[in-house]
Structure formats: structure tokens, C-alpha cells
mmCIF file of C-alpha atoms in Angstrom:
data_model
loop_
_atom_site.group_PDB
_atom_site.id
_atom_site.type_symbol
_atom_site.label_atom_id
_atom_site.label_comp_id
_atom_site.label_asym_id
_atom_site.label_seq_id
_atom_site.Cartn_x
_atom_site.Cartn_y
_atom_site.Cartn_z
ATOM 1 C CA MET A 1 -46.498 -0.509 -1.044
ATOM 2 C CA ASN A 2 -48.437 2.588 -2.806
ATOM 3 C CA ALA A 3 -46.338 5.265 -2.687
ATOM 4 C CA ILE A 4 -48.906 7.641 -1.777
ATOM 5 C CA ILE A 5 -51.521 8.399 0.915
ATOM 6 C CA SER A 6 -54.423 10.305 0.987
ATOM 7 C CA ALA A 7 -55.166 13.106 3.870
ATOM 8 C CA SER A 8 -58.207 10.198 4.835
ATOM 9 C CA GLU A 9 -55.484 7.518 5.074
ATOM 10 C CA LEU A 10 -52.853 9.380 7.327
ATOM 11 C CA ALA A 11 -55.881 10.854 9.064
ATOM 12 C CA SER A 12 -56.280 7.028 10.300
ATOM 13 C CA ASP A 13 -52.546 6.244 10.675
ATOM 14 C CA LEU A 14 -51.823 9.460 12.653
ATOM 15 C CA ALA A 15 -54.159 7.940 15.295
ATOM 16 C CA GLY A 16 -53.236 4.357 14.910
ATOM 17 C CA SER A 17 -50.670 2.142 17.020
ATOM 18 C CA ASN A 18 -47.580 3.121 15.037
ATOM 19 C CA PRO A 19 -48.006 6.223 13.558
ATOM 20 C CA PRO A 20 -45.610 7.456 10.888
ATOM 21 C CA VAL A 21 -43.213 10.057 11.230
ATOM 22 C CA LEU A 22 -44.290 13.671 9.664
ATOM 23 C CA LEU A 23 -41.692 15.609 7.480
ATOM 24 C CA ASP A 24 -43.119 18.869 6.466
ATOM 25 C CA VAL A 25 -41.337 20.349 3.304
ATOM 26 C CA ARG A 26 -42.594 23.749 2.354
ATOM 27 C CA TRP A 27 -40.600 24.711 -0.662
ATOM 28 C CA GLN A 28 -41.150 26.930 -3.735
ATOM 29 C CA LEU A 29 -38.883 27.676 -6.602
ATOM 30 C CA SER A 30 -37.140 30.574 -6.347
ATOM 31 C CA VAL A 31 -37.981 32.876 -8.957
ATOM 32 C CA ALA A 32 -38.288 37.075 -9.280
ATOM 33 C CA LYS A 33 -40.772 38.613 -7.199
ATOM 34 C CA ALA A 34 -42.326 41.569 -7.947
ATOM 35 C CA ALA A 35 -41.204 44.680 -5.553
ATOM 36 C CA GLY A 36 -41.888 44.452 -2.421
ATOM 37 C CA GLU A 37 -42.980 41.117 -2.117
ATOM 38 C CA PRO A 38 -41.393 38.618 -0.116
ATOM 39 C CA PRO A 39 -39.873 35.753 -0.850
ATOM 40 C CA PHE A 40 -40.820 32.313 0.005
ATOM 41 C CA ASP A 41 -40.137 31.077 2.864
ATOM 42 C CA GLY A 42 -40.945 27.338 4.042
ATOM 43 C CA ARG A 43 -39.850 27.565 8.438
ATOM 44 C CA VAL A 44 -42.681 31.049 8.205
ATOM 45 C CA ALA A 45 -45.100 29.224 6.627
ATOM 46 C CA TYR A 46 -44.681 25.271 9.465
ATOM 47 C CA ALA A 47 -44.516 28.048 11.954
ATOM 48 C CA ALA A 48 -47.929 29.106 10.875
ATOM 49 C CA GLY A 49 -49.160 25.854 11.403
ATOM 50 C CA HIS A 50 -48.813 22.341 9.964
ATOM 51 C CA ILE A 51 -49.777 19.449 10.647
ATOM 52 C CA PRO A 52 -49.996 18.378 14.031
ATOM 53 C CA GLY A 53 -46.410 15.919 14.665
ATOM 54 C CA ALA A 54 -44.914 17.641 11.770
ATOM 55 C CA VAL A 55 -41.547 18.871 11.765
ATOM 56 C CA TYR A 56 -40.053 21.114 9.421
ATOM 57 C CA VAL A 57 -36.772 20.195 6.964
ATOM 58 C CA ASP A 58 -35.138 22.824 4.255
ATOM 59 C CA LEU A 59 -34.900 21.210 0.858
ATOM 60 C CA ASP A 60 -32.293 23.855 -0.149
ATOM 61 C CA SER A 61 -29.893 23.024 2.926
ATOM 62 C CA GLU A 62 -30.630 19.719 3.935
ATOM 63 C CA LEU A 63 -32.641 17.940 1.070
ATOM 64 C CA ALA A 64 -29.413 19.328 -1.444
ATOM 65 C CA SER A 65 -26.380 20.232 -1.343
ATOM 66 C CA ALA A 66 -25.005 23.986 -2.344
ATOM 67 C CA PRO A 67 -25.742 25.028 -6.496
ATOM 68 C CA GLY A 68 -22.438 25.003 -8.605
ATOM 69 C CA GLU A 69 -21.278 22.144 -11.516
ATOM 70 C CA ARG A 70 -23.135 19.672 -10.495
ATOM 71 C CA GLY A 71 -26.178 21.922 -10.748
ATOM 72 C CA ARG A 72 -28.649 23.725 -8.915
ATOM 73 C CA HIS A 73 -30.222 20.894 -6.244
ATOM 74 C CA PRO A 74 -27.804 18.564 -6.714
ATOM 75 C CA LEU A 75 -27.785 15.551 -4.082
ATOM 76 C CA PRO A 76 -27.223 16.171 -0.700
ATOM 77 C CA ASP A 77 -23.733 15.213 1.717
ATOM 78 C CA LEU A 78 -25.100 12.660 3.446
ATOM 79 C CA ALA A 79 -24.126 13.665 6.688
ATOM 80 C CA VAL A 80 -25.989 16.178 6.724
ATOM 81 C CA PHE A 81 -29.858 13.989 5.229
ATOM 82 C CA GLY A 82 -28.664 11.133 7.603
ATOM 83 C CA ALA A 83 -28.765 14.524 10.754
ATOM 84 C CA ALA A 84 -31.498 16.432 9.603
ATOM 85 C CA MET A 85 -33.505 13.095 8.804
ATOM 86 C CA ARG A 86 -32.695 11.565 12.624
ATOM 87 C CA ARG A 87 -33.401 15.169 14.159
ATOM 88 C CA ALA A 88 -37.225 13.976 12.725
ATOM 89 C CA GLY A 89 -37.079 11.561 14.090
ATOM 90 C CA VAL A 90 -36.901 9.112 11.112
ATOM 91 C CA SER A 91 -35.692 5.253 11.904
ATOM 92 C CA ALA A 92 -35.404 2.642 9.585
ATOM 93 C CA GLY A 93 -38.160 1.002 11.399
ATOM 94 C CA LYS A 94 -40.925 3.414 11.473
ATOM 95 C CA PRO A 95 -42.985 4.450 8.623
ATOM 96 C CA VAL A 96 -42.356 8.134 7.158
ATOM 97 C CA VAL A 97 -45.493 10.111 5.085
ATOM 98 C CA VAL A 98 -44.095 13.238 3.534
ATOM 99 C CA TYR A 99 -46.363 16.745 2.283
ATOM 100 C CA ASP A 100 -45.205 20.111 1.137
ATOM 101 C CA GLY A 101 -47.697 22.359 0.161
ATOM 102 C CA GLY A 102 -49.812 20.689 -2.796
ATOM 103 C CA GLN A 103 -47.274 21.166 -5.731
ATOM 104 C CA GLY A 104 -46.106 17.425 -4.409
ATOM 105 C CA TRP A 105 -42.079 18.184 -6.394
ATOM 106 C CA ALA A 106 -40.448 19.022 -3.003
ATOM 107 C CA ALA A 107 -42.543 16.006 -0.543
ATOM 108 C CA ALA A 108 -41.287 14.353 -3.773
ATOM 109 C CA ARG A 109 -37.436 14.728 -4.099
ATOM 110 C CA ALA A 110 -37.202 13.731 -0.011
ATOM 111 C CA TRP A 111 -39.484 10.800 -0.930
ATOM 112 C CA TRP A 112 -37.297 9.524 -3.433
ATOM 113 C CA LEU A 113 -33.663 10.289 -0.659
ATOM 114 C CA LEU A 114 -34.545 8.040 1.927
ATOM 115 C CA ARG A 115 -35.895 5.620 -0.670
ATOM 116 C CA TRP A 116 -32.464 5.852 -2.695
ATOM 117 C CA THR A 117 -31.041 5.782 0.714
ATOM 118 C CA GLY A 118 -32.780 2.490 2.266
ATOM 119 C CA HIS A 119 -35.428 4.211 4.206
ATOM 120 C CA PRO A 120 -38.414 0.815 3.505
ATOM 121 C CA ASP A 121 -41.695 2.669 3.981
ATOM 122 C CA VAL A 122 -41.770 6.723 2.448
ATOM 123 C CA ARG A 123 -45.344 7.856 0.871
ATOM 124 C CA VAL A 124 -46.238 10.990 0.158
ATOM 125 C CA LEU A 125 -49.303 12.582 1.064
ATOM 126 C CA ASP A 126 -50.962 13.085 -2.208
ATOM 127 C CA GLY A 127 -52.152 17.085 -2.653
ATOM 128 C CA GLY A 128 -49.983 18.001 0.124
ATOM 129 C CA LEU A 129 -51.486 20.101 2.700
ATOM 130 C CA PRO A 130 -54.484 21.307 0.991
ATOM 131 C CA THR A 131 -56.369 18.178 1.444
ATOM 132 C CA TRP A 132 -55.617 17.941 5.137
ATOM 133 C CA GLU A 133 -59.226 18.794 6.898
ATOM 134 C CA GLY A 134 -57.804 18.184 10.174
ATOM 135 C CA ALA A 135 -56.919 21.043 13.349
ATOM 136 C CA LEU A 136 -53.230 22.509 12.467
ATOM 137 C CA GLU A 137 -50.356 23.067 15.379
ATOM 138 C CA THR A 138 -48.058 26.094 15.471
ATOM 139 C CA SER A 139 -45.764 24.475 18.056
ATOM 140 C CA ALA A 140 -43.045 22.648 16.542
ATOM 141 C CA PRO A 141 -42.645 19.242 18.020
ATOM 142 C CA ALA A 142 -39.717 17.423 19.623
ATOM 143 C CA PRO A 143 -39.819 14.088 18.456
ATOM 144 C CA ALA A 144 -36.909 11.908 20.069
ATOM 145 C CA GLU A 145 -33.805 11.019 17.734
ATOM 146 C CA GLY A 146 -33.686 8.548 15.120
ATOM 147 C CA ASP A 147 -31.388 5.665 13.949
ATOM 148 C CA PHE A 148 -32.041 6.024 9.947
ATOM 149 C CA THR A 149 -28.436 6.484 8.347
ATOM 150 C CA PRO A 150 -28.923 6.770 4.381
ATOM 151 C CA VAL A 151 -26.508 4.558 2.358
ATOM 152 C CA PRO A 152 -26.643 4.717 -1.003
ATOM 153 C CA GLY A 153 -28.687 2.562 -3.373
ATOM 154 C CA GLY A 154 -26.753 0.603 -6.189
ATOM 155 C CA GLU A 155 -29.904 1.692 -8.656
ATOM 156 C CA GLY A 156 -32.556 4.830 -9.070
ATOM 157 C CA LEU A 157 -29.617 7.119 -9.238
ATOM 158 C CA LEU A 158 -28.354 8.650 -13.299
ATOM 159 C CA ASP A 159 -25.320 11.353 -13.709
ATOM 160 C CA ALA A 160 -24.759 12.966 -17.055
ATOM 161 C CA ASP A 161 -23.289 10.529 -19.441
ATOM 162 C CA GLY A 162 -25.639 7.866 -17.540
ATOM 163 C CA ALA A 163 -28.681 9.506 -18.455
ATOM 164 C CA ALA A 164 -27.208 10.592 -22.307
ATOM 165 C CA ALA A 165 -26.990 6.643 -22.814
ATOM 166 C CA LEU A 166 -30.408 6.229 -21.525
ATOM 167 C CA ALA A 167 -31.562 8.274 -23.876
ATOM 168 C CA ARG A 168 -30.427 6.333 -26.379
ATOM 169 C CA SER A 169 -30.589 2.013 -24.925
ATOM 170 C CA GLY A 170 -34.181 3.274 -22.931
ATOM 171 C CA VAL A 171 -36.694 5.878 -21.906
ATOM 172 C CA LEU A 172 -35.567 9.279 -20.421
ATOM 173 C CA PHE A 173 -37.873 11.341 -19.509
ATOM 174 C CA ASP A 174 -37.613 15.605 -19.475
ATOM 175 C CA ALA A 175 -40.125 17.074 -16.669
ATOM 176 C CA ARG A 176 -39.760 20.366 -17.247
ATOM 177 C CA ALA A 177 -42.927 22.376 -19.342
ATOM 178 C CA GLY A 178 -42.706 21.802 -22.825
ATOM 179 C CA GLU A 179 -41.615 25.126 -23.828
ATOM 180 C CA ARG A 180 -38.341 24.477 -21.928
ATOM 181 C CA TYR A 181 -37.742 20.759 -23.380
ATOM 182 C CA ARG A 182 -38.110 22.639 -27.124
ATOM 183 C CA GLY A 183 -36.268 25.387 -25.857
ATOM 184 C CA ASP A 184 -38.377 27.995 -26.867
ATOM 185 C CA VAL A 185 -37.827 30.040 -23.170
ATOM 186 C CA GLU A 186 -34.913 29.201 -20.465
ATOM 187 C CA PRO A 187 -35.414 31.419 -17.571
ATOM 188 C CA ILE A 188 -32.731 29.704 -15.518
ATOM 189 C CA ASP A 189 -30.181 27.694 -17.674
ATOM 190 C CA ARG A 190 -27.554 28.656 -19.795
ATOM 191 C CA VAL A 191 -29.235 27.474 -22.342
ATOM 192 C CA GLY A 192 -32.864 26.021 -24.025
ATOM 193 C CA GLY A 193 -33.226 23.292 -24.988
ATOM 194 C CA HIS A 194 -32.874 19.016 -23.936
ATOM 195 C CA ILE A 195 -30.906 16.364 -24.086
ATOM 196 C CA PRO A 196 -30.760 14.364 -27.013
ATOM 197 C CA GLY A 197 -33.438 11.456 -27.194
ATOM 198 C CA ALA A 198 -35.178 12.575 -24.541
ATOM 199 C CA VAL A 199 -38.521 12.410 -24.306
ATOM 200 C CA SER A 200 -41.025 15.624 -23.063
ATOM 201 C CA ALA A 201 -43.271 14.351 -20.052
ATOM 202 C CA PRO A 202 -44.020 17.757 -18.402
ATOM 203 C CA THR A 203 -44.953 16.548 -14.400
ATOM 204 C CA ASN A 204 -47.877 18.566 -15.092
ATOM 205 C CA GLU A 205 -49.663 16.343 -16.529
ATOM 206 C CA ASN A 206 -49.232 14.115 -14.155
ATOM 207 C CA VAL A 207 -51.672 15.576 -11.569
ATOM 208 C CA GLY A 208 -55.625 16.451 -12.082
ATOM 209 C CA VAL A 209 -56.850 19.834 -11.167
ATOM 210 C CA ASP A 210 -56.952 19.305 -7.686
ATOM 211 C CA GLY A 211 -53.051 18.831 -7.330
ATOM 212 C CA ARG A 212 -53.620 15.015 -6.335
ATOM 213 C CA PHE A 213 -52.182 12.407 -8.714
ATOM 214 C CA ARG A 214 -53.968 10.816 -12.221
ATOM 215 C CA PRO A 215 -55.090 7.403 -10.923
ATOM 216 C CA ALA A 216 -52.631 4.794 -11.846
ATOM 217 C CA GLU A 217 -54.154 3.097 -14.502
ATOM 218 C CA GLU A 218 -54.158 6.465 -15.892
ATOM 219 C CA LEU A 219 -50.227 7.313 -15.514
ATOM 220 C CA ALA A 220 -49.882 3.928 -16.900
ATOM 221 C CA GLU A 221 -50.933 4.496 -20.534
ATOM 222 C CA ARG A 222 -49.456 7.749 -20.697
ATOM 223 C CA PHE A 223 -45.900 6.182 -19.474
ATOM 224 C CA LYS A 224 -46.675 3.475 -21.756
ATOM 225 C CA SER A 225 -47.950 6.062 -24.641
ATOM 226 C CA LEU A 226 -44.631 7.850 -24.276
ATOM 227 C CA GLY A 227 -42.225 4.858 -24.493
ATOM 228 C CA ALA A 228 -41.849 3.458 -21.341
ATOM 229 C CA ALA A 229 -42.979 0.339 -22.300
ATOM 230 C CA GLY A 230 -42.272 -3.786 -22.673
ATOM 231 C CA GLY A 231 -39.556 -4.137 -19.474
ATOM 232 C CA SER A 232 -37.526 -0.490 -21.177
ATOM 233 C CA ASP A 233 -34.979 1.074 -18.593
ATOM 234 C CA VAL A 234 -36.566 4.651 -17.554
ATOM 235 C CA GLY A 235 -35.538 7.506 -15.859
ATOM 236 C CA VAL A 236 -35.813 10.925 -15.693
ATOM 237 C CA TYR A 237 -34.963 14.753 -15.450
ATOM 238 C CA CYS A 238 -35.692 18.376 -15.094
ATOM 239 C CA GLY A 239 -34.503 21.307 -14.583
ATOM 240 C CA SER A 240 -32.099 20.778 -11.027
ATOM 241 C CA GLY A 241 -33.718 17.370 -9.768
ATOM 242 C CA VAL A 242 -36.840 18.475 -7.679
ATOM 243 C CA SER A 243 -40.106 18.592 -10.476
ATOM 244 C CA GLY A 244 -37.723 15.248 -12.035
ATOM 245 C CA ALA A 245 -38.177 13.453 -7.887
ATOM 246 C CA HIS A 246 -41.750 14.164 -8.607
ATOM 247 C CA GLU A 247 -41.854 12.297 -11.890
ATOM 248 C CA VAL A 248 -40.292 9.219 -10.200
ATOM 249 C CA LEU A 249 -43.234 9.246 -7.818
ATOM 250 C CA ALA A 250 -45.489 9.500 -11.013
ATOM 251 C CA LEU A 251 -44.327 6.079 -12.366
ATOM 252 C CA ALA A 252 -43.726 5.365 -9.194
ATOM 253 C CA VAL A 253 -47.379 5.641 -8.770
ATOM 254 C CA ALA A 254 -48.310 4.218 -12.216
ATOM 255 C CA GLY A 255 -46.089 0.728 -11.184
ATOM 256 C CA ILE A 256 -42.539 1.185 -13.174
ATOM 257 C CA ASP A 257 -39.328 1.904 -11.874
ATOM 258 C CA ALA A 258 -37.552 5.113 -12.948
ATOM 259 C CA ALA A 259 -33.929 6.277 -12.452
ATOM 260 C CA LEU A 260 -33.616 10.114 -11.610
ATOM 261 C CA TYR A 261 -31.153 12.058 -12.856
ATOM 262 C CA VAL A 262 -30.188 14.479 -10.170
ATOM 263 C CA GLY A 263 -27.720 17.479 -11.713
ATOM 264 C CA SER A 264 -30.026 17.514 -14.940
ATOM 265 C CA TRP A 265 -30.244 20.486 -17.289
ATOM 266 C CA SER A 266 -28.995 22.372 -14.227
ATOM 267 C CA GLU A 267 -25.638 20.765 -14.373
ATOM 268 C CA TRP A 268 -25.662 19.277 -17.803
ATOM 269 C CA SER A 269 -26.313 23.090 -19.868
ATOM 270 C CA SER A 270 -23.425 23.961 -17.666
ATOM 271 C CA ASP A 271 -21.280 22.246 -19.824
ATOM 272 C CA PRO A 272 -20.693 23.910 -23.563
ATOM 273 C CA SER A 273 -18.518 20.315 -24.725
ATOM 274 C CA ARG A 274 -22.722 18.516 -23.906
ATOM 275 C CA PRO A 275 -24.788 18.754 -26.595
ATOM 276 C CA VAL A 276 -28.269 19.907 -26.786
ATOM 277 C CA ALA A 277 -31.717 19.254 -29.218
ATOM 278 C CA VAL A 278 -34.276 22.031 -29.692
ATOM 279 C CA GLY A 279 -37.300 21.525 -30.913
ATOM 280 C CA PRO A 280 -40.981 18.900 -30.260
ATOM 281 C CA GLU A 281 -38.820 16.035 -31.250
ATOM 282 C CA PRO A 282 -36.387 13.958 -29.225
ATOM 283 C CA GLN A 283 -33.670 13.439 -32.176
#
């Protein structure tokens, strides 16, 4: 099953006999704003207009736990996550489509969590809300309670030790911008650089100028050129496990299974005992 869906395909599915549950996960990374400019609020954006039938899900409180020693966006409490999914109408036997404001990171985080906890049919709207050409609604739906109970998978998740080992035994992609990988700048975390052995693979190179994923064949060639070939185990990390989920999604589009280090650089760099590599080479 394809991990992404186009806006036209979504419109067709919504009009069909088994329409998907729609999750709106609009979110932006919290960064310093210009004086007087309010921070992005996904709930406000949702209330202003969303795809009909979509239910808002909050990334910071429902798709992650509070920031701490496990990183800025650690795994959510599964009871909280499960309750949020059931509130949105998610059931094990019903397809789910997730979208965000177009960047794809937040939608991918929801996609990854649902897949990792056992949902068999989840897709991301390719290009997000900007690709939707139908009407929007402002009223919040009240779907019937779903029955989805999250059960963590045995694979697909890396911790710090697993990520370090995979960087040596397989392929570990760093999905952050190249300047953060090299350690030229570090606007958020304690120190710049990357996990020794990790390969730079910025997430933004997986999409075109319209925000949609590049064709599967192009993505497969990209990841092959970076070392994901020949049956090697593949993992991904980023700053805090959000954009990294988008790279896992891109790998899935390319037909490559990959695990996610959710703690990512925000967890790794918080421990001074963990090694840090700098510069353009994995080392």
C-alpha cells in the first residue's frame, strides 16, 4: 500500500463507501518570533478552515510527551495517544489519512506513530492542505468513538545505543539541514554536529518545490546513492523525531523500510558523554 495519497484520490475516497478518518495535524516548530507576531497555533488554523470531517490532533501534547532528557518530542504516553486517536474516530478496520499545513513533518509523525503502534492503513496527504481544492469547513465534527488500541511494534524504533550501532553496521541518516549536521550552526540544542557514522540526508531534498514528494524512483536513487542499498538496515534521526519521521515516510515511498530514532539529536546531544562528530563526513 502506498504511504501517501493525492488530494484528488482523497476526494474520491471521501465520497466512497468507506471514507477514511481524517486527522489535521497542523504544527510548526516553535522558534523565536518577531516582536508582536504571535506563535503559530494549529487549533486556530484548524478553526479557520479544515477539510470537511477532519479532527484536529495536537502534536506537542498528543503525539509526544513533554520535553525532557529523552528529547524535545519523546514518544507520547500510549494511553494519551490512544485516547486522542479514538476521540478522532480512529478504528483498526478503518483507513486513516493525515495532513498538515504542507511541510509534511507533523503528518508524518502521526503516520509513523499509527503504523508503529499497529494501524494497518495510514496515508499522508502528499503536499498537505495547500493541495486540497475542495471546500473547507470551520465547524468541528463529532465522530463516533473509535476502537483503536495502540500496541508498540517490535521494530521500527531506535534508542540512542541502537542509533549509534546502526551508524556502524548499516545506514543512519541525519535528516537535518546540512549546516546543523556539519556543526556550522546549532540554533536549538546544546552542541552542533552529528552522531558519528551518520550520513547527511536533509529532509527538504525529498520533495519538490511544490512540497510534494519526488517520484518513488528518484527517491530510491537518492537513498541508494547515500548508501541505502543491498539490504542494509536503515535508520533516521533529526532534531527531535519530527522531520525524521518525514524521511522515514520518504523512504517508505521509495520502498525502503527504516527505523526512527525518536529522541534524535535533542536527546543525543544532551548527554556530554556521547561522542559528537563535526564536518561534512560521517567519520
